[in-house]
Coordinates of C-alpha atoms and ligand atoms in Angstrom, one line a residue:
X1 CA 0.0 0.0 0.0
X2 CA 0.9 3.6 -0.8
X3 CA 3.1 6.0 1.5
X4 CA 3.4 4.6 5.0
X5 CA 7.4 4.9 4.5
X6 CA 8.5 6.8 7.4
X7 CA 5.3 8.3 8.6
X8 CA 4.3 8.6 12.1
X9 CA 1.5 6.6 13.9
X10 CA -0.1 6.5 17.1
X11 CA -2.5 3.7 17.8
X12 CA -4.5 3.4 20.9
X13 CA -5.4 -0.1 22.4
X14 CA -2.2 -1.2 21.0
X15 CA -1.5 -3.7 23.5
X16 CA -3.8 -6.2 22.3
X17 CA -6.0 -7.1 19.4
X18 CA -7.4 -4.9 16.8
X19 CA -4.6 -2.2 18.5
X20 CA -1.4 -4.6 18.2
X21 CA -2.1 -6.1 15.0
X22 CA -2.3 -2.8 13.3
X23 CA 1.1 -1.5 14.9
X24 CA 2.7 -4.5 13.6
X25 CA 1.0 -4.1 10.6
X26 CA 1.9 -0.3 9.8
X27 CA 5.2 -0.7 11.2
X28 CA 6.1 -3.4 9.1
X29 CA 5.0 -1.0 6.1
X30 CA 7.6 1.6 7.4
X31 CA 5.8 3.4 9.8
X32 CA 7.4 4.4 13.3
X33 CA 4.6 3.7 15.6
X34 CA 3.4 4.7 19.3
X35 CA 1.9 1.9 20.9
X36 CA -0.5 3.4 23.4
X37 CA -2.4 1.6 25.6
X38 CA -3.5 2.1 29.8
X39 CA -1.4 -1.3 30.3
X40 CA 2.3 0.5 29.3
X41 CA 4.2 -2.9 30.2
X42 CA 2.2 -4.8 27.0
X43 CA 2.3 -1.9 25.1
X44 CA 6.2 -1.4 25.2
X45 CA 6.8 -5.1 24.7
X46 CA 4.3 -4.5 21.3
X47 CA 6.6 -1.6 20.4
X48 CA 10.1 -3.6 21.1
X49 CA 8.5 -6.3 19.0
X50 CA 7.9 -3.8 16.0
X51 CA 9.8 -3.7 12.7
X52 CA 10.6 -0.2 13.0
X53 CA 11.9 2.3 15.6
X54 CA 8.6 2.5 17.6
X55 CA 7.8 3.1 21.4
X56 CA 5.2 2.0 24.3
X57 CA 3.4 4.5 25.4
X58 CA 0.8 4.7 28.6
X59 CA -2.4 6.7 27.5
X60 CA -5.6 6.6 29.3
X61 CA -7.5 7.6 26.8
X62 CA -9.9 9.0 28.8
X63 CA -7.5 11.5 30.4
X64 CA -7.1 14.8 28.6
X65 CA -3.9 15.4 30.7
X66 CA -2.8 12.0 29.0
X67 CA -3.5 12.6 25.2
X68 CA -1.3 15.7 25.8
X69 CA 1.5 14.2 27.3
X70 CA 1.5 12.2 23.7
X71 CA 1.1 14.6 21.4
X72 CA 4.1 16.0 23.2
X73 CA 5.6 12.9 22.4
X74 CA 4.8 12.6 18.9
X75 CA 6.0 16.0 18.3
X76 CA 9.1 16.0 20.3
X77 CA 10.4 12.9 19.6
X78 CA 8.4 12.3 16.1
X79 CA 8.7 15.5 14.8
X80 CA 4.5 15.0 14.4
X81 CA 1.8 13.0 13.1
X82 CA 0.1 11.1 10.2
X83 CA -1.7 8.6 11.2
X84 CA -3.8 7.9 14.6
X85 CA -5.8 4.5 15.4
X86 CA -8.0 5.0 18.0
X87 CA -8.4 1.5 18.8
X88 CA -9.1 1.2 22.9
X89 CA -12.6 0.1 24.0
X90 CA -13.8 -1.4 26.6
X91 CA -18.0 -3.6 26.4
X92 CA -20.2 -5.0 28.8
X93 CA -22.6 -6.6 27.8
X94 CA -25.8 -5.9 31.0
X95 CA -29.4 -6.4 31.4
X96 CA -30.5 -3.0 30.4
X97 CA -32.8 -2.1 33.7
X98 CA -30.2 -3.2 36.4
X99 CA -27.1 -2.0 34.0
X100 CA -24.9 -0.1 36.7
X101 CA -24.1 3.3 35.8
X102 CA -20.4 2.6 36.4
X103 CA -20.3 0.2 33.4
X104 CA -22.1 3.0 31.3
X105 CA -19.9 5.7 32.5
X106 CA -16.3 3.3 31.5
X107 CA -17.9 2.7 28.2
X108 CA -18.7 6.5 27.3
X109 CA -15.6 7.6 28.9
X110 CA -13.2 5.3 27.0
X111 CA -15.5 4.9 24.0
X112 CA -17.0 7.7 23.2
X113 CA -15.0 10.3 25.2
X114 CA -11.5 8.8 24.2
X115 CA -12.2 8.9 20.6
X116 CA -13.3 12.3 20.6
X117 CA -10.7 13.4 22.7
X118 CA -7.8 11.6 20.3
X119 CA -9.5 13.5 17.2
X120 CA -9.4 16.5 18.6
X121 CA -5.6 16.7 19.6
X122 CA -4.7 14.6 16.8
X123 CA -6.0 17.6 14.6
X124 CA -4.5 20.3 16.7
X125 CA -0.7 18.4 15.8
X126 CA -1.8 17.2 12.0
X127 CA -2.7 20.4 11.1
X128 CA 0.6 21.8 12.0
X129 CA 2.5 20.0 9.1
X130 CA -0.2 20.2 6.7
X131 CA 0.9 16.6 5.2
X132 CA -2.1 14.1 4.5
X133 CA -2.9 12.4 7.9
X134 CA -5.7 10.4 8.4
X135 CA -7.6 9.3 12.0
X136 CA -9.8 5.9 11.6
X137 CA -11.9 5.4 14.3
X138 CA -12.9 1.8 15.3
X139 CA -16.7 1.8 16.0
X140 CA -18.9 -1.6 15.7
X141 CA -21.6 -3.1 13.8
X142 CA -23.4 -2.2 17.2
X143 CA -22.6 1.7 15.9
X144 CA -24.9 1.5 13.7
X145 CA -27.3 -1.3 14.9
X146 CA -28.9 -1.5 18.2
X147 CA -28.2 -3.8 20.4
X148 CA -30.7 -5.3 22.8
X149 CA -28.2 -6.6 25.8
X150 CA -25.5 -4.2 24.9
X151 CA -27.3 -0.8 25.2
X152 CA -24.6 1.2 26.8
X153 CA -21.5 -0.1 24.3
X154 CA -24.1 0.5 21.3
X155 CA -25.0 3.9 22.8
X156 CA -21.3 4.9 22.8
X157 CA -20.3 3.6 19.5
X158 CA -23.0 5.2 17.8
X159 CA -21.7 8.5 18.9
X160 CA -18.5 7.2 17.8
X161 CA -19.8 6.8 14.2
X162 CA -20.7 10.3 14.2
X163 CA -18.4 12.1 15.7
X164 CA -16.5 10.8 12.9
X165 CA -18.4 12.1 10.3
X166 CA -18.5 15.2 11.3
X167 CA -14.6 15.3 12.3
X168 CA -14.8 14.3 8.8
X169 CA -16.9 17.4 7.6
X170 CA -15.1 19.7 10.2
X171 CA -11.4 18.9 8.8
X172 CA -12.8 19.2 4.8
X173 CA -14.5 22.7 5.8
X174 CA -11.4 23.8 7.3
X175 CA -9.1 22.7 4.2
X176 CA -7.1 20.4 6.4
X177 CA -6.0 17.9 4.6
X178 CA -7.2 15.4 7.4
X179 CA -9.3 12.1 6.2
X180 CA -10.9 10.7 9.3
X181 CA -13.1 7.3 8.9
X182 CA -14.4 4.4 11.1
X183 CA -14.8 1.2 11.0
X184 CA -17.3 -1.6 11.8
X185 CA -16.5 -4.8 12.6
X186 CA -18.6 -8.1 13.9
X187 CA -17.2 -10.1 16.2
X188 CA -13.3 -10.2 16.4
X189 CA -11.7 -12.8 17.9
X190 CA -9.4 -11.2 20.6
X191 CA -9.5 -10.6 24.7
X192 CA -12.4 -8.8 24.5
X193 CA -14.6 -11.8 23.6
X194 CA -12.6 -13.7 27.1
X195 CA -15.6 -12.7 29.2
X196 CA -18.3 -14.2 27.0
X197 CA -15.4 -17.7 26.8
X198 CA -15.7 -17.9 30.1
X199 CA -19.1 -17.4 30.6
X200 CA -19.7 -20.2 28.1
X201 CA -17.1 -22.7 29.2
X202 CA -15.7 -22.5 26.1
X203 CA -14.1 -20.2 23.0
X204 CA -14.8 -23.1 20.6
X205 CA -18.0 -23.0 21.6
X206 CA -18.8 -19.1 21.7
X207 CA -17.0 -19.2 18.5
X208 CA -19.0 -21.7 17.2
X209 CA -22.3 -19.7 18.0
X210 CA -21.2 -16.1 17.0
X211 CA -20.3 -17.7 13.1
X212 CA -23.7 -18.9 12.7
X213 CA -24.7 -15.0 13.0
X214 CA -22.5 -14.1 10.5
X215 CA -23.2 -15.5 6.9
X216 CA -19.7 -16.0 5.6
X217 CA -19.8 -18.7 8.7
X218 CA -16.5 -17.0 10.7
X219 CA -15.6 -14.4 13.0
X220 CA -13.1 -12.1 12.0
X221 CA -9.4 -12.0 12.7
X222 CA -7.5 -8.8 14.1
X223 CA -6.0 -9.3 10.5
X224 CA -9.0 -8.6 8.5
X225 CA -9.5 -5.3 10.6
X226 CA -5.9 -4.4 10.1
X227 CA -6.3 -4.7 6.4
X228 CA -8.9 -2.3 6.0
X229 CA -7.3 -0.2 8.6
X230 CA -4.1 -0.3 6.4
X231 CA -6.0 0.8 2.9
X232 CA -7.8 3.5 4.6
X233 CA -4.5 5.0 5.8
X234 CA -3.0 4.6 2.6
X235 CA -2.5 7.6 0.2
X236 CA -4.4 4.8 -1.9
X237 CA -8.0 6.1 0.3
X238 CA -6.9 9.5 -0.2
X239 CA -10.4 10.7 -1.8
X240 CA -12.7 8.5 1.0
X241 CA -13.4 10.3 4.5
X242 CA -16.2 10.3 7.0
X243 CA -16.7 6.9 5.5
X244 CA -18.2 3.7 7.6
X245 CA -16.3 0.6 6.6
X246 CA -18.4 -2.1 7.3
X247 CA -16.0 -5.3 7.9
X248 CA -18.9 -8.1 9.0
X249 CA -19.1 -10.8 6.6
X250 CA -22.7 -10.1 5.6
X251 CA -24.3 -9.6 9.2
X252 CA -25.6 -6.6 8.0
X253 CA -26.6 -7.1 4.6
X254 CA -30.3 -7.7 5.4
X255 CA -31.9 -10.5 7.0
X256 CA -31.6 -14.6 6.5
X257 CA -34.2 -16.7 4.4
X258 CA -36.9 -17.8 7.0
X259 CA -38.9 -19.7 4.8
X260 CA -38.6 -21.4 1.9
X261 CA -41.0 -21.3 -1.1
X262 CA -42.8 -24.5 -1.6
Ligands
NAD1 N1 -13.4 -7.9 19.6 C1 -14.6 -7.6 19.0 O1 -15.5 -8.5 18.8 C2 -14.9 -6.2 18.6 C3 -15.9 -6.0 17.7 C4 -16.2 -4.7 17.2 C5 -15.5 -3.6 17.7 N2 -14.5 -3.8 18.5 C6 -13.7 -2.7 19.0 O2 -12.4 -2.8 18.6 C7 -11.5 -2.1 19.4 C8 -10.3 -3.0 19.8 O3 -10.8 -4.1 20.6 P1 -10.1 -5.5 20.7 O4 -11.1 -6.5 20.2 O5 -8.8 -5.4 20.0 O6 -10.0 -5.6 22.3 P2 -8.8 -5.9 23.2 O7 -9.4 -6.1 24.6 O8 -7.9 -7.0 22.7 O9 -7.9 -4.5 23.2 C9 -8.4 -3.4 23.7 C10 -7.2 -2.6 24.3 O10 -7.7 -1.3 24.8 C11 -7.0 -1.0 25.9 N3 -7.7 0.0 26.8 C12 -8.8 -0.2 27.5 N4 -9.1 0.9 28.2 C13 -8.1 1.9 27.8 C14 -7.9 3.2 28.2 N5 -8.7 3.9 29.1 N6 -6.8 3.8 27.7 C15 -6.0 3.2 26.8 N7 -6.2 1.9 26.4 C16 -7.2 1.2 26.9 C17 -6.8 -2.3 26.6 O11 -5.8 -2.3 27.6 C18 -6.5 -3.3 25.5 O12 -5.1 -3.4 25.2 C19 -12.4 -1.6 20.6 O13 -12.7 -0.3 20.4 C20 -13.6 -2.5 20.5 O14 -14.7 -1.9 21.1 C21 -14.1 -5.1 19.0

């Protein structure tokens, strides 16, 4: 993919997952990447692991005080920014009358309030160079579907859906040269699926349940969300922003046959 060579990333959650596949990912294309996450000791062995000259980084991404600590960072060290994966999230899933409004407040604050807090200093360094940067924010299927035992973690990434659009709109208006997208995925197969393993016993088993949703008959792999990540950083995306990339293998597409003629 086109012009990652030397650019400058900084991808949230990047401990685990989603996060640490697309720091190996981007780095591996040439990019020197800041692998942020609230657990510093996983980040900075993702960022020793890395391909180029990367570092760990330890961002709450809730904390305002935090995001400007690495910005800091990025432009001290970095010399600035082209690329930023917001990629930390936290879900749980709760019976929506007895949900506990601490659950609702982590997922807002981390979810929504992260996200928005990443675009917005992530614009205030871009902006400063004037190269092409781009922000992708990872949302859900559940950011643009409801869900009926997940109300809290669909509430936030809905907002998350359009706050990028209209970081999207905002950045255009303003002639930044700032593309900023999210994406969508089903179920990915990483630690945030453990509690629903354990709940069931078994990942086979979970796993086994969650492809019968989906009608390409899988889960996803942090790979498949890395690729798409990749292309829309890529100068090759350069005319697609504010842009939901749907990566669910059909969940979406409408519903299954329920009866068949005859
Ligand atoms: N796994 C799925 O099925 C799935 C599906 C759709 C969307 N997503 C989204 O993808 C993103 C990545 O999730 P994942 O599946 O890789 O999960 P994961 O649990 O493997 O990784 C999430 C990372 O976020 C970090 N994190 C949590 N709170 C943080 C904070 N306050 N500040 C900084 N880092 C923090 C964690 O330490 C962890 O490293 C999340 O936004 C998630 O909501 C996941």
């Amino acid at each position: 993919m086109a012009g990652f060579d030397g650019k400058v990333a900084i991808v949230t959650g990047g401990a685990s997952g989603i996060g640490r596949e697309t720091a190996v990912r981007l780095a591996a294309e040439g990019c020197r990447v800041i692998v942020a996450d609230i657990n510093s000791d996983q980040a900075t062995e993702t960022a020793a692991a890395l391909a180029t000259n990367s570092i760990g980084f330890n961002l709450d991404v809730a904390s305002e005080q935090s995001w400007d600590d690495i910005m800091t960072c990025a432009e001290n060290i970095f010399g600035g920014l082209d690329i930023l994966v917001n990629s930390a999230g936290v879900g749980f899933a709760d019976n929506f009358e007895d949900m506990p409004l601490e659950n609702w407040n982590a997922m807002i604050s981390v979810n929504l309030t992260g996200s928005f807090l990443g675009c917005q200093k992530a614009v205030g360094l871009m902006k400063k160079t004037g190269n092409p940067a781009t922000i992708i924010n990872i949302s859900s299927v559940m950011g643009l579907v409801g869900g009926e035992d997940i109300v809290g973690y669909s509430a936030s990434k809905g907002g998350v859906t359009l706050l990028t659009r209209s970081v999207a709109l905002y950045c255009a208006g303003k002639g930044y040269s700032i593309r900023c997208n999210s994406i969508h995925p089903t179920y990915v197969d990483t630690a945030m699926l453990n509690p629903i393993a354990e709940a069931l016993g078994s990942r086979e088993v979970m796993l086994a349940g969650m492809a019968a949703e989906i009608p390409l008959g899988r889960v996803a792999t942090p790979s498949d969300i890395a690729t798409a990540i990749l292309f829309l950083c890529s100068a090759d995306a350069g005319m697609i922003t504010g842009h939901q990339m749907v990566i669910d293998g059909g969940q979406l597409a409408g519903l299954p046959a329920q009866h068949s003629p005859g």
